[in-house]
Short mmCIF file of C-alpha atoms in Angstrom, two decimals:
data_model
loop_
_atom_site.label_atom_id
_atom_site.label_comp_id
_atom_site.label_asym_id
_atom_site.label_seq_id
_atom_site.Cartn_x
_atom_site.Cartn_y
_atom_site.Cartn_z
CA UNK A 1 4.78 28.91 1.71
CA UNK A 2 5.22 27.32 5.35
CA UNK A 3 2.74 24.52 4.56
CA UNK A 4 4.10 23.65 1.41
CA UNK A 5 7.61 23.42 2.97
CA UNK A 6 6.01 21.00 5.71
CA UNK A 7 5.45 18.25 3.00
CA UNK A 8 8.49 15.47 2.29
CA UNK A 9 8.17 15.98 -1.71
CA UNK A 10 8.72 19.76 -1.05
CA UNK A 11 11.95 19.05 0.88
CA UNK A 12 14.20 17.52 -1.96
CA UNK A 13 13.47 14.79 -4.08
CA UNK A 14 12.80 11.35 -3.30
CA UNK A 15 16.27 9.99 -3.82
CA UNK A 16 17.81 12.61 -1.80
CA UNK A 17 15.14 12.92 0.71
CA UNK A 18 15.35 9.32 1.49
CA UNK A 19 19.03 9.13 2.57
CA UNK A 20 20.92 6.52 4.51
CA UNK A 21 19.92 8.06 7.74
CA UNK A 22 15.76 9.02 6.90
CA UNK A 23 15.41 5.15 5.32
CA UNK A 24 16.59 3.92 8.69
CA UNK A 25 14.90 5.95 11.09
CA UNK A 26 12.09 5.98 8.91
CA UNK A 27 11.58 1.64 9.36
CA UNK A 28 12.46 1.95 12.92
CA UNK A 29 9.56 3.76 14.07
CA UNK A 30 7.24 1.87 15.07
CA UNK A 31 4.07 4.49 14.76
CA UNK A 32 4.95 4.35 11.01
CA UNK A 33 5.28 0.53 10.22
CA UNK A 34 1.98 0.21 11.75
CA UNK A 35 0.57 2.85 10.05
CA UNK A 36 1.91 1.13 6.72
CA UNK A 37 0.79 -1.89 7.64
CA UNK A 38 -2.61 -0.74 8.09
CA UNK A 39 -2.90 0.97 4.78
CA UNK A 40 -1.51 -1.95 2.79
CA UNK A 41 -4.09 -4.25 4.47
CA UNK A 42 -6.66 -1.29 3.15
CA UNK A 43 -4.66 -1.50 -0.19
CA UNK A 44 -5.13 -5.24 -0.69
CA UNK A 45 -8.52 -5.10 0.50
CA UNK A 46 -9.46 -2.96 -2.27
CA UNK A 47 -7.69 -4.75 -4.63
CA UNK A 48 -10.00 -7.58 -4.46
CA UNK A 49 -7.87 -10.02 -5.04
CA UNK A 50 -9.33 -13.94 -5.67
CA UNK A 51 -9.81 -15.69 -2.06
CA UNK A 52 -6.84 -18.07 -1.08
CA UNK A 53 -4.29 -17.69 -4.04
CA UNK A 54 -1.53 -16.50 -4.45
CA UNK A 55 -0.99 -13.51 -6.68
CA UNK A 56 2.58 -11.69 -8.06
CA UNK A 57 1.97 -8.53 -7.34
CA UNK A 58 3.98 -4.59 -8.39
CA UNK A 59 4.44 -2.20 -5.09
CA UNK A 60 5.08 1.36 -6.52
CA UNK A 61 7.45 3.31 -4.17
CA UNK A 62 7.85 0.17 -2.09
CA UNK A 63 10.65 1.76 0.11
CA UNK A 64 12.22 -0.81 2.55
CA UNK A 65 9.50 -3.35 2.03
CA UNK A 66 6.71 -2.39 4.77
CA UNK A 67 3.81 -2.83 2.85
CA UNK A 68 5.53 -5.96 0.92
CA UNK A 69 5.92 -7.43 4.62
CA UNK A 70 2.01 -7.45 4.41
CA UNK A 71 1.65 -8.56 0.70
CA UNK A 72 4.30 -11.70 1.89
CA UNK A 73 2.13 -12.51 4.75
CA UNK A 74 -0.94 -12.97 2.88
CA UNK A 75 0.80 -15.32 0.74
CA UNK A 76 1.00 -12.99 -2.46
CA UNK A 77 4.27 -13.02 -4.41
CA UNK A 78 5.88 -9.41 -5.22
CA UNK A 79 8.20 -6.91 -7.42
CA UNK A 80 8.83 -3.45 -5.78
CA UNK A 81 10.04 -0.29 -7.35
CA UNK A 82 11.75 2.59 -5.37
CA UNK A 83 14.03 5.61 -6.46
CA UNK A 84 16.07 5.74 -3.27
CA UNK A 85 18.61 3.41 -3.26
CA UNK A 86 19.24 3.73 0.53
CA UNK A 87 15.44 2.42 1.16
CA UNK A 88 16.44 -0.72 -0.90
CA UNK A 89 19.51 -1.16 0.94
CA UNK A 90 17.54 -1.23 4.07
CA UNK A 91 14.97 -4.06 2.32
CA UNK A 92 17.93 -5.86 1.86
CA UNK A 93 19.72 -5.57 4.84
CA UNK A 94 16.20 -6.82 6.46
CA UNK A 95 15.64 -9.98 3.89
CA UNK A 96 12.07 -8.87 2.34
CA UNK A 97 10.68 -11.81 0.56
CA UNK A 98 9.97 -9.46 -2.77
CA UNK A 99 12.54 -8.95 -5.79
CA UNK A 100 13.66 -4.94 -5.71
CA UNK A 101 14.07 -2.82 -8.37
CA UNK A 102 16.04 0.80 -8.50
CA UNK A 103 14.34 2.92 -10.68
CA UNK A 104 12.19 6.26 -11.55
CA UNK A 105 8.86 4.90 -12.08
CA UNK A 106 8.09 8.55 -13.83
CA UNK A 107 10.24 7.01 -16.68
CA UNK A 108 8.12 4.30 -17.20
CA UNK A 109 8.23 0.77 -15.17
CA UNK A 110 9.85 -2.28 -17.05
CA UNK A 111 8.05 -5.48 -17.10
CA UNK A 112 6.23 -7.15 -19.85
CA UNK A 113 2.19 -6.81 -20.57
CA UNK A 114 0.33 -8.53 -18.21
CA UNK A 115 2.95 -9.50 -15.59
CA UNK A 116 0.61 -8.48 -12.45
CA UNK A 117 -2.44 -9.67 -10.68
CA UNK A 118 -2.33 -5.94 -9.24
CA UNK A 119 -0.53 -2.92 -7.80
CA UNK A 120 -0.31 -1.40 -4.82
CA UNK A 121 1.21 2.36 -3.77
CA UNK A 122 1.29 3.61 -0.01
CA UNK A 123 2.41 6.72 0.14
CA UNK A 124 4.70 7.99 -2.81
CA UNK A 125 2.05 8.77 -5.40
CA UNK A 126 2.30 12.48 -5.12
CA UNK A 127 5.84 12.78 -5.62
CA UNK A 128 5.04 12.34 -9.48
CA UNK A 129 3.49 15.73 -8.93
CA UNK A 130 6.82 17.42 -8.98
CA UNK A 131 9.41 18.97 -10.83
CA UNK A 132 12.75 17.90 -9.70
CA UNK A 133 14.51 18.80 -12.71
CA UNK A 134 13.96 21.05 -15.40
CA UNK A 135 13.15 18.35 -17.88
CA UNK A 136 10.75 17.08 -15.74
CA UNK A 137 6.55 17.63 -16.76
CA UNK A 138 4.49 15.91 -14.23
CA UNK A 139 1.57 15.54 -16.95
CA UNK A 140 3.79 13.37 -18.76
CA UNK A 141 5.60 11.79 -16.09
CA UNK A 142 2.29 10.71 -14.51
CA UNK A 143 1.03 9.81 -17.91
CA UNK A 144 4.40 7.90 -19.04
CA UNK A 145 3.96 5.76 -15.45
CA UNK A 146 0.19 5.08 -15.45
CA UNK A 147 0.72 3.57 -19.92
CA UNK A 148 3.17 1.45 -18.88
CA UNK A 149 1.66 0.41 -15.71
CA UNK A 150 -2.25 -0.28 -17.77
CA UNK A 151 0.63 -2.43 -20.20
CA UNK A 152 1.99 -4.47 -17.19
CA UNK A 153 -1.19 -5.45 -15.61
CA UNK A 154 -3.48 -8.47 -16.54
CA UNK A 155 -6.92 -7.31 -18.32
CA UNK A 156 -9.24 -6.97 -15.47
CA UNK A 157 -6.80 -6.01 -12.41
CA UNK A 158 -6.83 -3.47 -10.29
CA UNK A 159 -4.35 -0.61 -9.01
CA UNK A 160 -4.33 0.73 -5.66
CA UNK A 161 -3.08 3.92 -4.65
CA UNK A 162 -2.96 5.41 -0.83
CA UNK A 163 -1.30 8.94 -1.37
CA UNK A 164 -1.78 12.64 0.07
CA UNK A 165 -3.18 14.68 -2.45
CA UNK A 166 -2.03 18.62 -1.54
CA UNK A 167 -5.01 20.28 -3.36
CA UNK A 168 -8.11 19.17 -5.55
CA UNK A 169 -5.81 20.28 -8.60
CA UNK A 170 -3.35 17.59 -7.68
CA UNK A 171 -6.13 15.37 -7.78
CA UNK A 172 -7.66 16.05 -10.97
CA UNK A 173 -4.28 15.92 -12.42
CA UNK A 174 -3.44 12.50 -11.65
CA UNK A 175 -7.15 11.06 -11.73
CA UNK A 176 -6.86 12.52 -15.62
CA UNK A 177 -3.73 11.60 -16.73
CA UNK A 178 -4.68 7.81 -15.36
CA UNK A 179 -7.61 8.15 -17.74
CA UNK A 180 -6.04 9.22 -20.84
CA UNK A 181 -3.79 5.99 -20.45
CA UNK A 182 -6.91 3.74 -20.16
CA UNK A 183 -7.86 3.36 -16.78
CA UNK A 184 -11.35 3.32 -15.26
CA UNK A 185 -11.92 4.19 -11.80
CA UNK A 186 -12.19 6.89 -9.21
CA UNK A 187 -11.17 8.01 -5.61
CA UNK A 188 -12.60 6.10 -2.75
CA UNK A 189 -11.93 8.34 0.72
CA UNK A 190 -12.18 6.48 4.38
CA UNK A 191 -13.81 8.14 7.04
CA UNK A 192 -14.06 11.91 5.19
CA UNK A 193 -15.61 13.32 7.84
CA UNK A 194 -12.23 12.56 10.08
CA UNK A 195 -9.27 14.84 10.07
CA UNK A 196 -6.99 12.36 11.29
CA UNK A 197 -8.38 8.91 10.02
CA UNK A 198 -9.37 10.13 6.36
CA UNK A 199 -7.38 8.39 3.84
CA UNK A 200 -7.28 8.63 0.00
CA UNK A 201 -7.37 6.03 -2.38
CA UNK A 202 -7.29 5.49 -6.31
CA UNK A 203 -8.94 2.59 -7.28
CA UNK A 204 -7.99 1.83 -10.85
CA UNK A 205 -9.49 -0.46 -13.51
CA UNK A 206 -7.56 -1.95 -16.32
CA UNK A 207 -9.29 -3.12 -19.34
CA UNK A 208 -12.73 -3.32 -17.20
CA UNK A 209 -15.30 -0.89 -15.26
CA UNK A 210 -16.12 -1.84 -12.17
CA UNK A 211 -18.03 -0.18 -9.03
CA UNK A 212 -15.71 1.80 -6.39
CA UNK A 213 -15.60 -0.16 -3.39
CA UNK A 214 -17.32 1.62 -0.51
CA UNK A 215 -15.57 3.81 1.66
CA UNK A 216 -14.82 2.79 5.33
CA UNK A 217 -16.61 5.27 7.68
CA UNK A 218 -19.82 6.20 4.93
CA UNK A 219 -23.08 6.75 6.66
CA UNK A 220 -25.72 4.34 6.94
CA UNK A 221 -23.22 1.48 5.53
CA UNK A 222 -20.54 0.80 8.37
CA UNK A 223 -23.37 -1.87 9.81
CA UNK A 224 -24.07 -3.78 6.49
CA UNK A 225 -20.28 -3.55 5.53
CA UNK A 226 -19.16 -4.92 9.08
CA UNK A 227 -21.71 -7.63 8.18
CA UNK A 228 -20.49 -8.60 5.09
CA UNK A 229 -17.08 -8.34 6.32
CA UNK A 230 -17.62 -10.87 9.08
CA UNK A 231 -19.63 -13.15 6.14
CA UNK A 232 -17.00 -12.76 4.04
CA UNK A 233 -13.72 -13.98 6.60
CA UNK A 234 -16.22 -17.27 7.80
CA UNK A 235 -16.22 -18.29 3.85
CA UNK A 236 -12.47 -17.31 3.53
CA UNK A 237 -11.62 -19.44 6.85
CA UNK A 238 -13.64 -22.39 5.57
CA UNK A 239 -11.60 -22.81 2.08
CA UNK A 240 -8.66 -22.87 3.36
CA UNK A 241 -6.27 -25.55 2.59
CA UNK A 242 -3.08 -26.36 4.76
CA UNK A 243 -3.02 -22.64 6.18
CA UNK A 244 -3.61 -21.28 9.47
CA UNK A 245 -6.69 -19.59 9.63
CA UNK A 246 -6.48 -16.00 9.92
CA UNK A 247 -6.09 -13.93 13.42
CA UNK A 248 -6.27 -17.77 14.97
CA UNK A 249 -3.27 -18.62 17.40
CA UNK A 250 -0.79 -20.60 14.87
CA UNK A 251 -1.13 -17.89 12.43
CA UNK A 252 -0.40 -15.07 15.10
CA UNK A 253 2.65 -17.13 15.84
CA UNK A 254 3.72 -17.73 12.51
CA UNK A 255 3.60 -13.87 11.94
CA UNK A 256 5.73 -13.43 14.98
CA UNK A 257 8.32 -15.49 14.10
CA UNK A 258 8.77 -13.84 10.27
CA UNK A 259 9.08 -10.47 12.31
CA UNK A 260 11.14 -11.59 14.22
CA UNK A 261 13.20 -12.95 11.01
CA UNK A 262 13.14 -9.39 9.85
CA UNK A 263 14.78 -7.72 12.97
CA UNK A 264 11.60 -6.17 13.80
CA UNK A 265 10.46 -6.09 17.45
CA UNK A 266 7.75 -8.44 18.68
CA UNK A 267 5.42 -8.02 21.80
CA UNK A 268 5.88 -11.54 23.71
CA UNK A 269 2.05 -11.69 24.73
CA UNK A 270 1.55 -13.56 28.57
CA UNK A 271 -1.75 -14.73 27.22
CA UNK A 272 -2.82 -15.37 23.63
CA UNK A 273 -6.24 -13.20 22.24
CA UNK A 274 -7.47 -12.95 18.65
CA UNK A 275 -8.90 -9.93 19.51
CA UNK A 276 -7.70 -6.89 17.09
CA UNK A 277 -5.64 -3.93 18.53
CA UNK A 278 -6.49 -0.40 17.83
CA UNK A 279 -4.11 1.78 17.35
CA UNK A 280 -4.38 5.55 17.51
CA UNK A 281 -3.31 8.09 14.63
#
């Protein structure tokens, strides 16, 4: 019982969980917008989105707009949905370049068929797994969001979903209920073998099969995928048009100055280095 009151969806529900106060200190800390950052990078990644144009994307559970941040600075246009109104209050208050949306995604989201390029989710997947109210049926909440969703998206898209499955049952529940509305997919799972790095992630097909990405951290594939990856960002660099090229010194710059924009905090560097950061979980 003292591990199941431990987790936020156990607390209250999203709308009430997510008050005035938790939205704010929630964006403020720094540990987590990095975090988020990080996993919508992974998100997009997996999305596989085509190389140098833009794309209108759906966040699910987009909160105050940390994961849009990341979908605005790769160029990508975006709608997000969120039940707690005090999250979008604090997206507004902070000028997020995506339109915002109030609503219960468990009711079904809004749009017409094939608005999207993609979806992406950090984080607020498993709250469908609950019963707030005594009309709710997560089966058919979870199935009522993924039909519409498959609807919304373009034939041959892809949803991402970073969330924290509580047991394998939650898992099968929502892998099956995206089924029955006509996805194709499966989990992919960074570093398993970590406690603290593993991450889950749904990787949904609509209207095509495709092959699961590979995880980050499988055995005997973190050299050929590094390769690739480096392959990969020397082709992306080379078509770009009228952009800064990625991690170079104008395009660190530009990203410090929309931060800064935002009311977010920026490191003033001393000396300038491409070099990537690591943070610690």
């Amino acid at each position: 019982m003292a591990a199941r009151v431990g987790r936020p969806e156990h607390r209250a529900p999203p709308e009430m969980f997510y008050n005035e106060d938790e939205a704010r200190k929630y964006t403020q800390n720094s540990r987590m917008i990095e975090i988020q950052s990080q996993m919508s990078e992974r998100a997009v990644e997996l999305l596989n989105l085509p190389e140098d144009q833009p794309c209108f994307l759906l966040d699910v559970g987009c909160g105050s707009g940390l994961s849009g941040d990341y979908l605005s600075e790769e160029g990508h246009h975006w709608v997000g949905v969120d039940i707690s109104a005090a999250m979008l209050d604090v997206a507004l208050e902070r000028e997020v370049e995506g339109d915002l949306i109030l609503g219960d995604v468990g009711a079904g989201i809004p749009f017409r068929a094939g608005s999207f390029d993609g979806c992406i989710s950090i984080s607020a997947l498993q709250w469908l797994c609950n019963a707030d109210k005594k009309s709710h049926s997560p089966p058919k909440r979870l199935y009522k969001f993924f039909s519409s969703l498959y609807a919304s998206l373009v034939r041959g898209a892809r949803a991402i979903f970073q969330f924290y499955p509580e047991n394998s049952e939650q898992l099968e529940l929502i892998t099956a209920q995206a089924m029955k509305a006509g996805f194709t997919g499966g989990m992919v799972v960074d570093y398993p073998n970590s406690t603290k790095a593993k991450k889950f992630f749904l990787c949904l097909f609509a209207g095509v099969s495709g092959k699961l990405p590979v995880a980050l951290g499988a055995q005997q594939v973190e050299e050929t995928m590094s390769q690739a990856q480096f392959t990969n960002a020397r082709l992306r660099f080379k078509n770009l048009k009228g952009k800064p090229v990625k991690r170079s010194r104008d395009w660190i710059l530009e990203k410090k100055e929309r931060r800064r924009r935002q009311g977010r905090t920026v490191r003033n560097d001393t000396k300038y280095t491409g070099r990537k950061r690591k943070t610690r979980f």
